[in-house]
C-alpha cells in the first residue's frame, strides 16, 4: 500500500446530473402526471431529436489558458444572469410539487436566472413573482455578493377572449414581468396520445389562476377541448405583435420559431426577440431539433433581435453549444418539472447547481472553446462573442482552413478584447472587428481581414 492523501469519500448526493433528476422524478410521479410531463406528440420523433441532436456537436478545448476568475454570467431579458439558462414556461407545475411555480421562482431568484411563467401556471403571476423577490430580499440582506434575482416573462397564447388576454397582460406587467413570451407554435394542441389514453385532466384542487379558471371549471373538459375553446387559431404575424405593443411596454418574444423566415417575420412585426423552440416536441411532431435550426435562425436575426432557444437542453455542454450557435440564453422545461418533483425548491436549486457547475467546468477546461460540426463547409464561422468578459462563448467551425486561421486570433480574446467576425461575401473576405477597452473605458475598434486563401488583407 502506498501512502499519500486518503481518497475522497464517494459522494452520497443522489443527483449529479439531469438524468438522475429524471429518474428520481419518474419514481415519484403518478403515471398520469409522468406521462403528461415526459411525452412529446404523435410518434415522439421531435422530442427524441431535440436531445439527440446535441451529440452531433463536439467541443474543441484549448489548453494552458488562464481560467482563474472565470465568469459565466451574461445578460438576458435586460438583466444580468449567473449563466445563460432560464426556467421555461412549462404549465401546471403544481402537479410536480404543491409549491409549483412558487418553488421554481424561489430557486430561480436565489440562483440569479430568469423565469417564464406559463398561462397555465398553477399559481397567479403576482404570487410567483412575490415568491422569487421574497427569497432574493433575504439573500441581499445576507450579502451573498453573487448574481441573484430574476427577470420574469409571462407566457401567453393568442386568445379568443381578447378582454381576458388583455387582463393577463396588464396583470403580468403590474406584477413585474418585463417580457411576454407569445407562443406561436400552438394554433391547435399537439397530438398527445398519452392525454387521450389517460383522459388527462388537471388534478382536483389545481386551477389556472392567470386564466381566471378554477379547478372545477378546468376539469369539466379534456385538455384538448379546453385548449381549443381558449385558443385563437386565427392569430397571425400581422395582428398579434401590434395588438400586444398597443397594450404593454414589456418586450415581446415570439416563442416557437424554427426557421429563418419566421425570424424575419418577427423583425418585420416589431417583435423584440424570438425563442427558437418546438415546444419540447409537444406540438407538431417531425419538426427538426431546435439546436439544428438555431444557426439558421440566429443568422436571420442579423443581431437585430435577441435569439433564445429551448428544447432538449440537459447538460452544461448543451448550453454551451446553443450559445456557440447563436442563442443569447437557453431555457429548460422538463428538467424544472423533474426537479420540482424530486424536491420542490431544493430540487430546482440542485438542478441549477448542476447546470451552473457543468457550465463553469466547461469554461475551466479552456474557456475559449470551439464547437465543430461534422460537415465541412465554408462561410459558416459564427461568432457569438458579445460578452467580452463572459466565460461562456463559443464558435462553430466547419472548415478546417478557417479553423486554423481563427486560432491565430484567439490570444486577443484572452485579453478580454471583444471580437466580432463578419463574412463579406462580395469580396470573399473575413473581417475581424476587434474591440478593446483602453484607458478610461474607451472602446477602440481595430479591423483585420483575410481572404479565403488565408492571406492578410489591407482593410
Ligand atoms: C409539461 C409541459 C408543459 C408546458 N407548458 C407550456 C405552456 O403552457 N406554454 C408554452 O409556451 N410552453 C409550454 N411548454 C414548453 C416549454 O416552455 C419548453 O418549450 C419546453 O419544455 C422545452 O423543452 P424541454 O422540456 O426539452 O426543456 C411545456 C412543456 C412541458 C414539458
Short mmCIF file of C-alpha atoms and ligand atoms in Angstrom, two decimals:
data_model
loop_
_atom_site.label_atom_id
_atom_site.label_comp_id
_atom_site.label_asym_id
_atom_site.label_seq_id
_atom_site.Cartn_x
_atom_site.Cartn_y
_atom_site.Cartn_z
CA UNK A 1 0.00 0.00 0.00
CA UNK A 2 1.44 3.37 -0.90
CA UNK A 3 0.94 6.38 1.37
CA UNK A 4 -0.42 9.78 0.40
CA UNK A 5 -3.68 11.61 0.93
CA UNK A 6 -6.76 9.46 1.51
CA UNK A 7 -9.11 9.11 -1.42
CA UNK A 8 -12.17 11.36 -1.25
CA UNK A 9 -15.29 9.78 0.17
CA UNK A 10 -17.72 8.71 -2.54
CA UNK A 11 -20.47 11.29 -2.76
CA UNK A 12 -23.80 10.49 -1.15
CA UNK A 13 -25.55 13.10 -3.30
CA UNK A 14 -28.06 11.19 -5.38
CA UNK A 15 -28.46 13.93 -8.01
CA UNK A 16 -25.34 14.51 -10.06
CA UNK A 17 -26.93 15.03 -13.45
CA UNK A 18 -30.25 15.95 -15.03
CA UNK A 19 -30.86 12.30 -15.91
CA UNK A 20 -30.57 11.50 -12.19
CA UNK A 21 -33.29 14.07 -11.60
CA UNK A 22 -35.48 12.49 -14.27
CA UNK A 23 -35.08 9.05 -12.73
CA UNK A 24 -35.92 10.37 -9.26
CA UNK A 25 -39.00 12.17 -10.60
CA UNK A 26 -40.13 9.17 -12.60
CA UNK A 27 -40.08 7.06 -9.46
CA UNK A 28 -42.14 9.62 -7.57
CA UNK A 29 -44.79 10.84 -10.01
CA UNK A 30 -48.04 9.03 -10.73
CA UNK A 31 -48.16 7.71 -14.31
CA UNK A 32 -50.76 10.26 -15.47
CA UNK A 33 -48.50 13.17 -14.49
CA UNK A 34 -45.26 11.47 -15.51
CA UNK A 35 -46.58 10.79 -19.00
CA UNK A 36 -48.03 14.27 -19.32
CA UNK A 37 -44.69 15.83 -18.45
CA UNK A 38 -42.35 13.47 -20.26
CA UNK A 39 -44.15 12.83 -23.53
CA UNK A 40 -43.99 14.58 -26.83
CA UNK A 41 -46.57 14.40 -29.59
CA UNK A 42 -47.56 11.68 -32.08
CA UNK A 43 -44.54 9.43 -32.78
CA UNK A 44 -42.19 11.21 -30.36
CA UNK A 45 -39.73 11.99 -33.15
CA UNK A 46 -39.10 15.63 -32.35
CA UNK A 47 -38.77 15.17 -28.62
CA UNK A 48 -36.16 12.46 -29.22
CA UNK A 49 -34.37 14.57 -31.83
CA UNK A 50 -34.11 17.58 -29.52
CA UNK A 51 -31.68 15.90 -27.14
CA UNK A 52 -30.02 13.54 -29.63
CA UNK A 53 -29.08 16.38 -31.95
CA UNK A 54 -26.67 17.83 -29.40
CA UNK A 55 -24.46 14.75 -29.70
CA UNK A 56 -23.51 15.73 -33.25
CA UNK A 57 -21.51 18.66 -31.94
CA UNK A 58 -18.08 18.32 -30.42
CA UNK A 59 -16.15 20.65 -28.23
CA UNK A 60 -12.63 21.65 -29.06
CA UNK A 61 -10.86 22.80 -25.97
CA UNK A 62 -7.68 24.81 -25.59
CA UNK A 63 -5.02 24.09 -23.06
CA UNK A 64 -2.89 26.41 -20.93
CA UNK A 65 -5.49 29.12 -20.90
CA UNK A 66 -5.72 31.13 -17.72
CA UNK A 67 -9.22 30.43 -16.48
CA UNK A 68 -8.91 31.71 -12.95
CA UNK A 69 -11.78 34.02 -12.12
CA UNK A 70 -13.91 32.59 -14.91
CA UNK A 71 -17.26 34.30 -15.16
CA UNK A 72 -20.22 32.59 -16.82
CA UNK A 73 -22.63 35.46 -16.32
CA UNK A 74 -24.31 37.24 -19.18
CA UNK A 75 -27.43 39.33 -19.71
CA UNK A 76 -30.83 38.08 -20.80
CA UNK A 77 -34.16 39.92 -20.82
CA UNK A 78 -32.23 43.01 -19.80
CA UNK A 79 -30.91 41.51 -16.58
CA UNK A 80 -27.62 40.02 -15.52
CA UNK A 81 -27.94 36.27 -15.09
CA UNK A 82 -25.45 33.94 -13.45
CA UNK A 83 -25.25 31.72 -16.51
CA UNK A 84 -27.28 31.63 -19.72
CA UNK A 85 -30.08 29.35 -18.53
CA UNK A 86 -33.65 30.15 -17.59
CA UNK A 87 -36.71 28.21 -16.45
CA UNK A 88 -39.07 27.67 -19.39
CA UNK A 89 -42.76 28.49 -19.03
CA UNK A 90 -43.97 24.93 -18.51
CA UNK A 91 -47.53 24.73 -17.21
CA UNK A 92 -49.19 23.00 -14.27
CA UNK A 93 -46.13 22.80 -12.03
CA UNK A 94 -48.49 22.21 -9.09
CA UNK A 95 -48.70 18.57 -10.22
CA UNK A 96 -44.99 18.10 -9.58
CA UNK A 97 -44.93 19.74 -6.16
CA UNK A 98 -47.52 21.52 -4.09
CA UNK A 99 -45.49 24.75 -4.22
CA UNK A 100 -45.25 24.50 -8.02
CA UNK A 101 -44.16 27.75 -9.68
CA UNK A 102 -43.58 29.39 -6.27
CA UNK A 103 -40.77 26.93 -5.62
CA UNK A 104 -39.36 27.45 -9.11
CA UNK A 105 -39.38 31.22 -8.63
CA UNK A 106 -37.61 30.97 -5.28
CA UNK A 107 -34.91 28.73 -6.74
CA UNK A 108 -34.50 30.89 -9.87
CA UNK A 109 -34.26 34.02 -7.70
CA UNK A 110 -31.59 32.51 -5.46
CA UNK A 111 -29.61 31.36 -8.48
CA UNK A 112 -29.94 34.57 -10.46
CA UNK A 113 -31.61 33.11 -13.55
CA UNK A 114 -34.76 34.19 -15.37
CA UNK A 115 -38.15 32.53 -15.38
CA UNK A 116 -41.05 32.20 -17.81
CA UNK A 117 -44.48 31.92 -16.16
CA UNK A 118 -46.96 29.81 -18.13
CA UNK A 119 -50.52 31.00 -18.66
CA UNK A 120 -51.34 27.55 -17.33
CA UNK A 121 -49.29 28.06 -14.16
CA UNK A 122 -50.84 26.64 -11.01
CA UNK A 123 -50.17 29.94 -9.21
CA UNK A 124 -51.00 33.54 -10.10
CA UNK A 125 -48.23 35.55 -11.68
CA UNK A 126 -48.32 38.01 -8.75
CA UNK A 127 -47.69 35.22 -6.24
CA UNK A 128 -44.93 33.72 -8.35
CA UNK A 129 -43.01 36.98 -8.63
CA UNK A 130 -43.53 37.76 -4.94
CA UNK A 131 -42.07 34.36 -4.06
CA UNK A 132 -38.98 34.99 -6.22
CA UNK A 133 -38.48 38.52 -4.93
CA UNK A 134 -39.07 37.46 -1.34
CA UNK A 135 -36.25 34.98 -1.43
CA UNK A 136 -33.91 37.50 -3.04
CA UNK A 137 -34.60 40.12 -0.37
CA UNK A 138 -33.47 37.66 2.26
CA UNK A 139 -30.33 36.91 0.28
CA UNK A 140 -29.47 40.52 -0.38
CA UNK A 141 -29.54 41.29 3.29
CA UNK A 142 -27.20 38.34 3.75
CA UNK A 143 -24.82 39.94 1.26
CA UNK A 144 -24.25 36.93 -0.99
CA UNK A 145 -22.35 39.02 -3.49
CA UNK A 146 -23.32 36.74 -6.38
CA UNK A 147 -25.81 37.39 -9.17
CA UNK A 148 -29.27 36.89 -7.66
CA UNK A 149 -32.81 37.72 -8.72
CA UNK A 150 -34.71 37.03 -11.90
CA UNK A 151 -36.44 38.74 -14.76
CA UNK A 152 -39.90 37.29 -15.39
CA UNK A 153 -41.68 36.69 -18.67
CA UNK A 154 -45.38 35.97 -18.93
CA UNK A 155 -46.11 33.26 -21.47
CA UNK A 156 -49.24 33.92 -23.46
CA UNK A 157 -51.27 32.16 -26.11
CA UNK A 158 -53.22 34.26 -28.61
CA UNK A 159 -56.71 34.02 -27.11
CA UNK A 160 -60.26 34.15 -28.44
CA UNK A 161 -61.26 36.15 -25.38
CA UNK A 162 -59.26 39.31 -26.00
CA UNK A 163 -60.57 41.03 -22.90
CA UNK A 164 -59.14 38.21 -20.78
CA UNK A 165 -55.89 38.27 -22.73
CA UNK A 166 -55.60 41.99 -22.04
CA UNK A 167 -56.23 41.44 -18.34
CA UNK A 168 -53.43 38.86 -18.24
CA UNK A 169 -51.04 41.25 -19.98
CA UNK A 170 -51.85 44.10 -17.58
CA UNK A 171 -51.60 41.87 -14.53
CA UNK A 172 -48.25 40.49 -15.64
CA UNK A 173 -46.82 43.96 -16.26
CA UNK A 174 -48.08 45.29 -12.94
CA UNK A 175 -46.69 42.26 -11.13
CA UNK A 176 -43.21 42.94 -12.52
CA UNK A 177 -42.85 40.90 -15.70
CA UNK A 178 -40.61 42.56 -18.25
CA UNK A 179 -41.39 40.34 -21.21
CA UNK A 180 -44.18 38.43 -22.89
CA UNK A 181 -43.40 35.06 -24.45
CA UNK A 182 -46.10 34.79 -27.09
CA UNK A 183 -46.36 31.13 -28.01
CA UNK A 184 -46.85 30.93 -31.74
CA UNK A 185 -46.49 27.20 -32.31
CA UNK A 186 -49.87 26.11 -30.99
CA UNK A 187 -52.75 27.05 -33.30
CA UNK A 188 -54.09 23.65 -32.24
CA UNK A 189 -52.85 21.42 -29.46
CA UNK A 190 -50.29 18.76 -30.48
CA UNK A 191 -51.46 15.17 -30.80
CA UNK A 192 -50.60 13.70 -27.43
CA UNK A 193 -51.74 10.11 -27.25
CA UNK A 194 -50.98 9.85 -23.54
CA UNK A 195 -53.50 12.58 -22.75
CA UNK A 196 -56.20 10.82 -24.76
CA UNK A 197 -55.48 7.40 -23.31
CA UNK A 198 -55.37 8.69 -19.75
CA UNK A 199 -58.24 11.16 -20.23
CA UNK A 200 -55.81 13.68 -18.82
CA UNK A 201 -57.42 16.36 -16.69
CA UNK A 202 -55.68 18.73 -14.33
CA UNK A 203 -55.93 17.15 -10.86
CA UNK A 204 -58.52 18.38 -8.43
CA UNK A 205 -57.51 21.45 -6.46
CA UNK A 206 -55.26 22.90 -9.16
CA UNK A 207 -56.61 25.85 -11.10
CA UNK A 208 -55.29 28.22 -13.77
CA UNK A 209 -55.45 31.49 -11.83
CA UNK A 210 -53.86 33.53 -14.62
CA UNK A 211 -56.58 32.33 -16.98
CA UNK A 212 -59.16 33.01 -14.27
CA UNK A 213 -60.21 29.36 -14.30
CA UNK A 214 -60.95 27.27 -11.24
CA UNK A 215 -60.04 23.64 -10.89
CA UNK A 216 -63.70 22.62 -11.26
CA UNK A 217 -64.12 24.58 -14.47
CA UNK A 218 -60.96 23.09 -15.98
CA UNK A 219 -61.88 19.54 -15.07
CA UNK A 220 -65.16 19.79 -16.93
CA UNK A 221 -63.40 19.37 -20.27
CA UNK A 222 -60.45 17.45 -21.67
CA UNK A 223 -57.17 19.30 -22.17
CA UNK A 224 -57.76 19.29 -25.95
CA UNK A 225 -61.27 20.74 -25.71
CA UNK A 226 -60.32 23.31 -23.11
CA UNK A 227 -57.39 24.48 -25.22
CA UNK A 228 -59.42 24.69 -28.43
CA UNK A 229 -62.08 26.83 -26.71
CA UNK A 230 -59.47 29.22 -25.33
CA UNK A 231 -57.01 29.49 -28.20
CA UNK A 232 -57.33 31.87 -31.16
CA UNK A 233 -56.39 29.82 -34.21
CA UNK A 234 -56.67 32.89 -36.45
CA UNK A 235 -53.62 34.55 -34.87
CA UNK A 236 -51.15 35.90 -37.45
CA UNK A 237 -47.95 37.93 -37.63
CA UNK A 238 -49.90 40.89 -38.99
CA UNK A 239 -52.07 41.23 -35.90
CA UNK A 240 -50.53 39.77 -32.74
CA UNK A 241 -47.40 41.79 -32.04
CA UNK A 242 -49.17 45.02 -32.89
CA UNK A 243 -52.04 44.12 -30.56
CA UNK A 244 -49.61 43.49 -27.72
CA UNK A 245 -47.44 46.52 -28.41
CA UNK A 246 -50.52 48.73 -28.17
CA UNK A 247 -51.17 47.43 -24.68
CA UNK A 248 -47.82 46.95 -22.99
CA UNK A 249 -44.27 48.20 -22.73
CA UNK A 250 -43.00 44.71 -21.98
CA UNK A 251 -40.65 43.16 -24.54
CA UNK A 252 -42.39 40.77 -26.90
CA UNK A 253 -40.65 37.48 -27.66
CA UNK A 254 -42.27 35.05 -30.07
CA UNK A 255 -41.85 31.50 -28.82
CA UNK A 256 -41.88 28.52 -31.13
CA UNK A 257 -39.96 29.80 -34.14
CA UNK A 258 -37.94 27.20 -36.04
CA UNK A 259 -36.95 28.83 -39.34
CA UNK A 260 -35.28 31.95 -40.69
CA UNK A 261 -38.44 33.14 -42.46
CA UNK A 262 -40.24 33.42 -39.13
CA UNK A 263 -37.32 35.23 -37.53
CA UNK A 264 -37.53 37.78 -40.34
CA UNK A 265 -41.31 37.96 -39.83
CA UNK A 266 -40.67 38.66 -36.14
CA UNK A 267 -38.32 41.51 -37.05
CA UNK A 268 -40.81 42.95 -39.54
CA UNK A 269 -43.59 42.70 -36.96
CA UNK A 270 -41.54 44.69 -34.49
CA UNK A 271 -41.04 41.84 -32.01
CA UNK A 272 -38.10 42.17 -29.62
CA UNK A 273 -36.91 38.61 -29.78
CA UNK A 274 -37.65 35.02 -30.63
CA UNK A 275 -37.37 31.77 -28.76
CA UNK A 276 -36.27 29.03 -31.09
CA UNK A 277 -38.45 26.26 -29.75
CA UNK A 278 -40.63 23.36 -30.84
CA UNK A 279 -42.47 23.29 -27.52
CA UNK A 280 -40.23 20.48 -26.30
CA UNK A 281 -41.59 18.22 -29.06
CA UNK A 282 -45.15 18.55 -27.76
CA UNK A 283 -46.65 20.31 -30.76
CA UNK A 284 -46.02 19.34 -34.41
CA UNK A 285 -44.10 16.09 -34.43
CA UNK A 286 -41.49 15.77 -37.16
CA UNK A 287 -40.19 19.32 -36.98
CA UNK A 288 -36.41 19.45 -36.55
CA UNK A 289 -34.47 19.57 -33.32
CA UNK A 290 -34.15 23.15 -32.21
CA UNK A 291 -30.36 23.04 -31.96
CA UNK A 292 -30.24 22.11 -35.65
CA UNK A 293 -32.20 25.19 -36.72
CA UNK A 294 -30.67 27.63 -34.27
CA UNK A 295 -27.86 28.66 -36.56
CA UNK A 296 -30.29 29.47 -39.39
CA UNK A 297 -32.46 31.47 -37.01
CA UNK A 298 -29.53 33.36 -35.48
CA UNK A 299 -28.25 34.24 -38.95
CA UNK A 300 -31.69 35.52 -39.98
CA UNK A 301 -31.83 37.70 -36.85
CA UNK A 302 -28.68 39.53 -38.02
CA UNK A 303 -28.21 40.75 -34.48
CA UNK A 304 -31.36 42.88 -34.77
CA UNK A 305 -33.35 40.94 -32.18
CA UNK A 306 -32.44 38.60 -29.34
CA UNK A 307 -32.47 34.89 -30.09
CA UNK A 308 -33.12 32.47 -27.22
CA UNK A 309 -33.75 28.75 -27.50
CA UNK A 310 -35.10 25.73 -25.69
CA UNK A 311 -35.55 22.02 -26.30
CA UNK A 312 -33.58 19.06 -25.04
CA UNK A 313 -31.02 21.03 -23.02
CA UNK A 314 -29.83 18.57 -20.39
CA UNK A 315 -26.14 19.32 -19.87
CA UNK A 316 -23.75 22.20 -19.48
CA UNK A 317 -22.29 21.32 -22.86
CA UNK A 318 -25.75 21.69 -24.43
CA UNK A 319 -25.93 25.24 -23.07
CA UNK A 320 -22.51 25.93 -24.46
CA UNK A 321 -23.32 24.56 -27.92
CA UNK A 322 -26.51 26.62 -28.06
CA UNK A 323 -24.67 29.78 -27.05
CA UNK A 324 -22.00 28.99 -29.63
CA UNK A 325 -24.64 28.60 -32.32
CA UNK A 326 -26.15 31.97 -31.58
CA UNK A 327 -28.50 31.74 -28.58
CA UNK A 328 -28.27 34.51 -26.03
CA UNK A 329 -29.68 32.14 -23.46
CA UNK A 330 -31.47 28.80 -23.24
CA UNK A 331 -34.46 27.59 -21.23
CA UNK A 332 -35.13 24.23 -19.66
CA UNK A 333 -38.65 22.85 -19.30
CA UNK A 334 -38.78 19.24 -18.21
CA UNK A 335 -35.66 19.47 -16.01
CA UNK A 336 -37.56 22.02 -13.89
CA UNK A 337 -40.56 19.70 -13.59
CA UNK A 338 -38.38 16.72 -12.64
CA UNK A 339 -36.50 18.86 -10.14
CA UNK A 340 -39.73 20.06 -8.56
CA UNK A 341 -40.99 16.51 -8.27
CA UNK A 342 -37.70 15.45 -6.72
CA UNK A 343 -37.53 18.13 -4.08
CA UNK A 344 -39.53 21.33 -4.66
CA UNK A 345 -37.43 24.47 -4.34
CA UNK A 346 -34.39 22.49 -3.17
CA UNK A 347 -34.76 20.24 -6.20
CA UNK A 348 -34.81 23.17 -8.63
CA UNK A 349 -31.83 24.68 -6.85
CA UNK A 350 -30.00 21.39 -7.24
CA UNK A 351 -30.87 21.41 -10.96
CA UNK A 352 -29.47 24.93 -11.33
CA UNK A 353 -26.42 23.96 -9.34
CA UNK A 354 -25.79 21.04 -11.71
CA UNK A 355 -26.17 23.25 -14.81
CA UNK A 356 -24.10 26.02 -13.23
CA UNK A 357 -21.35 23.67 -12.17
CA UNK A 358 -21.21 21.98 -15.57
CA UNK A 359 -21.08 25.36 -17.34
CA UNK A 360 -18.23 26.51 -15.17
CA UNK A 361 -16.39 23.26 -15.60
CA UNK A 362 -16.58 23.63 -19.36
CA UNK A 363 -15.14 27.08 -19.17
CA UNK A 364 -12.45 25.87 -16.83
CA UNK A 365 -11.31 23.34 -19.40
CA UNK A 366 -10.25 26.27 -21.55
CA UNK A 367 -12.93 28.88 -21.60
CA UNK A 368 -12.19 29.60 -25.21
CA UNK A 369 -13.83 26.60 -26.75
CA UNK A 370 -14.89 25.81 -30.23
CA UNK A 371 -17.69 23.64 -31.38
CA UNK A 372 -17.17 21.62 -34.50
CA UNK A 373 -19.80 20.02 -36.65
CA UNK A 374 -19.07 17.07 -38.89
CA UNK A 375 -19.84 18.80 -42.17
CA UNK A 376 -17.06 20.89 -43.65
CA UNK A 377 -18.41 23.91 -45.40
CA UNK A 378 -17.29 27.41 -46.00
CA UNK A 379 -18.91 30.56 -44.74
CA UNK A 380 -20.11 29.06 -41.53
CA UNK A 381 -17.95 30.57 -38.90
CA UNK A 382 -20.33 32.07 -36.45
CA UNK A 383 -19.11 34.01 -33.55
CA UNK A 384 -21.03 34.82 -30.50
CA UNK A 385 -18.65 36.99 -28.66
CA UNK A 386 -20.92 39.71 -27.50
CA UNK A 387 -19.84 39.47 -23.91
CA UNK A 388 -16.14 40.05 -23.80
CA UNK A 389 -15.87 39.06 -20.19
CA UNK A 390 -18.24 36.12 -20.21
CA UNK A 391 -16.60 32.79 -19.74
CA UNK A 392 -19.15 31.11 -21.92
CA UNK A 393 -18.89 31.83 -25.54
CA UNK A 394 -18.11 29.73 -28.48
CA UNK A 395 -17.64 29.38 -32.15
CA UNK A 396 -18.78 26.94 -34.69
CA UNK A 397 -16.13 25.98 -37.15
CA UNK A 398 -16.94 23.90 -40.12
CA UNK A 399 -13.98 24.34 -42.30
CA UNK A 400 -10.51 23.15 -41.48
CA UNK A 401 -8.83 26.07 -43.15
CA UNK A 402 -10.71 28.73 -41.26
CA UNK A 403 -10.29 26.80 -38.11
CA UNK A 404 -6.50 27.08 -38.19
CA UNK A 405 -6.71 30.65 -39.24
CA UNK A 406 -9.01 31.56 -36.41
CA UNK A 407 -6.75 30.19 -33.74
CA UNK A 408 -4.26 32.86 -34.55
CA UNK A 409 -6.73 35.38 -33.21
CA UNK A 410 -7.50 33.56 -30.02
CA UNK A 411 -4.94 35.39 -27.89
CA UNK A 412 -6.90 38.58 -28.45
CA UNK A 413 -9.83 37.07 -26.65
CA UNK A 414 -7.73 36.29 -23.67
CA UNK A 415 -7.02 39.90 -23.04
CA UNK A 416 -10.73 40.43 -22.63
CA UNK A 417 -11.00 42.05 -26.03
CA UNK A 418 -14.23 41.61 -27.85
CA UNK A 419 -14.19 40.32 -31.41
CA UNK A 420 -16.86 40.20 -33.99
CA UNK A 421 -16.41 38.24 -37.15
CA UNK A 422 -18.19 39.11 -40.36
CA UNK A 423 -18.08 37.41 -43.69
CA UNK A 424 -18.19 39.78 -46.61
CA UNK A 425 -19.46 37.63 -49.45
CA UNK A 426 -18.95 40.28 -52.15
CA UNK A 427 -15.22 40.38 -51.58
CA UNK A 428 -14.97 36.84 -50.16
CA UNK A 429 -13.15 38.04 -47.08
CA UNK A 430 -13.46 37.59 -43.38
CA UNK A 431 -13.34 40.77 -41.40
CA UNK A 432 -12.45 40.87 -37.74
CA UNK A 433 -13.68 43.77 -35.71
CA UNK A 434 -11.58 43.70 -32.62
CA UNK A 435 -12.78 45.89 -29.79
CA UNK A 436 -10.75 46.58 -26.75
CA UNK A 437 -11.11 48.81 -23.78
CA UNK A 438 -8.40 51.39 -23.48
CA UNK A 439 -7.71 53.80 -20.67
CA UNK A 440 -10.86 55.22 -19.24
CA UNK A 441 -13.23 52.64 -20.75
CA UNK A 442 -12.80 53.98 -24.22
CA UNK A 443 -13.82 51.40 -26.78
CA UNK A 444 -11.30 51.10 -29.56
CA UNK A 445 -12.02 49.21 -32.75
CA UNK A 446 -9.33 47.61 -34.83
CA UNK A 447 -10.07 45.69 -38.01
CA UNK A 448 -8.20 42.83 -39.59
CA UNK A 449 -9.16 40.93 -42.67
CA UNK A 450 -8.10 37.87 -44.55
CA UNK A 451 -9.22 36.45 -47.83
CA UNK A 452 -10.38 32.90 -48.29
CA UNK A 453 -6.81 31.75 -49.01
CA UNK A 454 -5.90 32.88 -45.56
CA UNK A 455 -3.82 35.84 -46.79
CA UNK A 456 -3.81 39.05 -44.80
CA UNK A 457 -5.70 41.86 -46.46
CA UNK A 458 -5.43 45.58 -46.14
CA UNK A 459 -8.67 46.90 -44.71
C1 LIG B 1 -45.44 19.72 -19.14
C2 LIG B 1 -45.08 20.86 -20.02
C3 LIG B 1 -45.92 21.96 -20.07
C4 LIG B 1 -45.62 23.02 -20.92
N1 LIG B 1 -46.46 24.11 -20.93
C5 LIG B 1 -46.20 25.13 -21.76
C6 LIG B 1 -47.05 26.26 -21.81
O1 LIG B 1 -48.03 26.36 -21.07
N2 LIG B 1 -46.75 27.23 -22.69
C7 LIG B 1 -45.65 27.16 -23.52
O2 LIG B 1 -45.44 28.07 -24.32
N3 LIG B 1 -44.81 26.12 -23.45
C8 LIG B 1 -45.05 25.12 -22.62
N4 LIG B 1 -44.20 24.05 -22.56
C9 LIG B 1 -42.97 24.06 -23.39
C10 LIG B 1 -41.81 24.68 -22.64
O3 LIG B 1 -42.00 26.05 -22.43
C11 LIG B 1 -40.49 24.49 -23.40
O4 LIG B 1 -40.65 25.00 -24.71
C12 LIG B 1 -40.04 23.04 -23.49
O5 LIG B 1 -40.39 22.33 -22.33
C13 LIG B 1 -38.54 22.98 -23.69
O6 LIG B 1 -38.11 21.69 -23.90
P1 LIG B 1 -37.52 20.74 -22.75
O7 LIG B 1 -38.67 20.27 -21.93
O8 LIG B 1 -36.90 19.63 -23.55
O9 LIG B 1 -36.51 21.52 -21.96
C14 LIG B 1 -44.47 22.99 -21.72
C15 LIG B 1 -43.60 21.89 -21.62
C16 LIG B 1 -43.89 20.84 -20.79
C17 LIG B 1 -42.93 19.68 -20.72
#
